[in-house]
C-alpha atoms as a PDB file:
ATOM      1  CA  MET A   1      54.842  18.310  10.050  1.00  0.00           C
ATOM      2  CA  LYS A   2      53.003  18.747   6.618  1.00  0.00           C
ATOM      3  CA  THR A   3      51.883  15.846   4.259  1.00  0.00           C
ATOM      4  CA  TYR A   4      51.037  16.048   0.852  1.00  0.00           C
ATOM      5  CA  THR A   5      47.862  16.881   1.367  1.00  0.00           C
ATOM      6  CA  ASP A   6      48.572  20.370   3.315  1.00  0.00           C
ATOM      7  CA  ILE A   7      51.026  20.790   0.316  1.00  0.00           C
ATOM      8  CA  ILE A   8      48.664  20.308  -2.894  1.00  0.00           C
ATOM      9  CA  ARG A   9      45.917  22.676  -0.553  1.00  0.00           C
ATOM     10  CA  GLU A  10      48.805  25.114  -0.511  1.00  0.00           C
ATOM     11  CA  LEU A  11      49.252  25.406  -4.210  1.00  0.00           C
ATOM     12  CA  ARG A  12      46.096  25.570  -4.795  1.00  0.00           C
ATOM     13  CA  GLU A  13      45.588  28.761  -2.843  1.00  0.00           C
ATOM     14  CA  ASP A  14      48.523  30.500  -3.896  1.00  0.00           C
ATOM     15  CA  LYS A  15      47.017  30.229  -7.564  1.00  0.00           C
ATOM     16  CA  ASP A  16      43.678  31.238  -6.017  1.00  0.00           C
ATOM     17  CA  LEU A  17      42.261  28.348  -7.426  1.00  0.00           C
ATOM     18  CA  THR A  18      38.874  26.748  -6.365  1.00  0.00           C
ATOM     19  CA  GLN A  19      38.650  22.530  -5.590  1.00  0.00           C
ATOM     20  CA  LYS A  20      36.452  22.493  -8.744  1.00  0.00           C
ATOM     21  CA  GLU A  21      39.049  24.013 -11.049  1.00  0.00           C
ATOM     22  CA  VAL A  22      41.942  21.758 -10.292  1.00  0.00           C
ATOM     23  CA  ALA A  23      39.625  18.832 -10.398  1.00  0.00           C
ATOM     24  CA  ALA A  24      38.922  20.298 -13.910  1.00  0.00           C
ATOM     25  CA  ILE A  25      42.290  20.158 -14.990  1.00  0.00           C
ATOM     26  CA  LEU A  26      42.927  16.209 -13.259  1.00  0.00           C
ATOM     27  CA  GLY A  27      39.635  15.201 -14.694  1.00  0.00           C
ATOM     28  CA  THR A  28      37.406  14.583 -12.018  1.00  0.00           C
ATOM     29  CA  THR A  29      34.815  15.845  -9.384  1.00  0.00           C
ATOM     30  CA  GLN A  30      35.540  18.311  -7.223  1.00  0.00           C
ATOM     31  CA  GLN A  31      34.099  15.692  -4.101  1.00  0.00           C
ATOM     32  CA  VAL A  32      37.179  13.690  -5.248  1.00  0.00           C
ATOM     33  CA  TYR A  33      39.950  16.312  -5.219  1.00  0.00           C
ATOM     34  CA  SER A  34      38.381  17.544  -1.780  1.00  0.00           C
ATOM     35  CA  ARG A  35      39.385  13.752  -0.860  1.00  0.00           C
ATOM     36  CA  TYR A  36      42.417  14.343  -1.474  1.00  0.00           C
ATOM     37  CA  GLU A  37      43.409  17.420   0.145  1.00  0.00           C
ATOM     38  CA  LYS A  38      41.330  15.949   3.219  1.00  0.00           C
ATOM     39  CA  GLY A  39      43.503  12.797   3.182  1.00  0.00           C
ATOM     40  CA  GLU A  40      40.368  10.460   2.704  1.00  0.00           C
ATOM     41  CA  ASN A  41      41.147   9.399  -0.479  1.00  0.00           C
ATOM     42  CA  GLU A  42      44.773   8.557  -1.767  1.00  0.00           C
ATOM     43  CA  MET A  43      45.425  10.456  -5.299  1.00  0.00           C
ATOM     44  CA  PRO A  44      46.716   8.407  -7.825  1.00  0.00           C
ATOM     45  CA  LEU A  45      50.248   8.453  -9.191  1.00  0.00           C
ATOM     46  CA  ARG A  46      48.525  10.561 -12.065  1.00  0.00           C
ATOM     47  CA  HIS A  47      47.279  13.219 -10.266  1.00  0.00           C
ATOM     48  CA  LEU A  48      50.711  13.812  -9.074  1.00  0.00           C
ATOM     49  CA  VAL A  49      52.278  13.933 -11.994  1.00  0.00           C
ATOM     50  CA  THR A  50      49.655  16.591 -13.857  1.00  0.00           C
ATOM     51  CA  LEU A  51      49.837  18.494 -10.425  1.00  0.00           C
ATOM     52  CA  CYS A  52      53.566  18.809 -10.362  1.00  0.00           C
ATOM     53  CA  LYS A  53      53.712  20.170 -14.629  1.00  0.00           C
ATOM     54  CA  PHE A  54      50.621  22.083 -13.741  1.00  0.00           C
ATOM     55  CA  TYR A  55      52.293  23.733 -10.129  1.00  0.00           C
ATOM     56  CA  ASN A  56      55.956  23.283 -11.975  1.00  0.00           C
ATOM     57  CA  VAL A  57      57.037  21.653  -8.568  1.00  0.00           C
ATOM     58  CA  THR A  58      58.499  18.221  -8.293  1.00  0.00           C
ATOM     59  CA  ALA A  59      56.723  15.138  -6.709  1.00  0.00           C
ATOM     60  CA  ASP A  60      59.329  15.381  -3.753  1.00  0.00           C
ATOM     61  CA  TYR A  61      58.501  18.936  -2.886  1.00  0.00           C
ATOM     62  CA  ILE A  62      54.466  17.578  -3.163  1.00  0.00           C
ATOM     63  CA  LEU A  63      55.163  14.478  -1.303  1.00  0.00           C
ATOM     64  CA  CYS A  64      57.565  16.509   1.447  1.00  0.00           C
ATOM     65  CA  LEU A  65      60.398  14.116   0.425  1.00  0.00           C
ATOM     66  CA  THR A  66      63.095  17.051   0.515  1.00  0.00           C
ATOM     67  CA  ASP A  67      64.435  19.455   3.082  1.00  0.00           C
ATOM     68  CA  THR A  68      62.653  22.390   0.949  1.00  0.00           C
ATOM     69  CA  CYS A  69      59.154  20.641   1.426  1.00  0.00           C
ATOM     70  CA  CYS A  70      57.876  23.678   4.124  1.00  0.00           C
ATOM     71  CA  SER A  71      59.276  26.282   1.363  1.00  0.00           C
ATOM     72  CA  PRO A  72      57.397  27.561  -1.449  1.00  0.00           C
ATOM     73  CA  PRO A  73      59.308  26.683  -4.862  1.00  0.00           C
ATOM     74  CA  LYS A  74      60.941  29.106  -6.513  1.00  0.00           C
END
């Protein structure tokens, strides 16, 4: 079963972005963002909201709370 860490990595890779580029969007460092993708640090709500807006997806999608969480957004 996928977790939000899998989803945020897949969304980033689908846009051909580096961790450093996404970290800049979030206003954090690459090291901190890397820990989000590894599941070592919990992502703050403000970063979740920013990623939802940037990728044009819902929080339910990123958090895998919908039946379509494992399907790419349209």
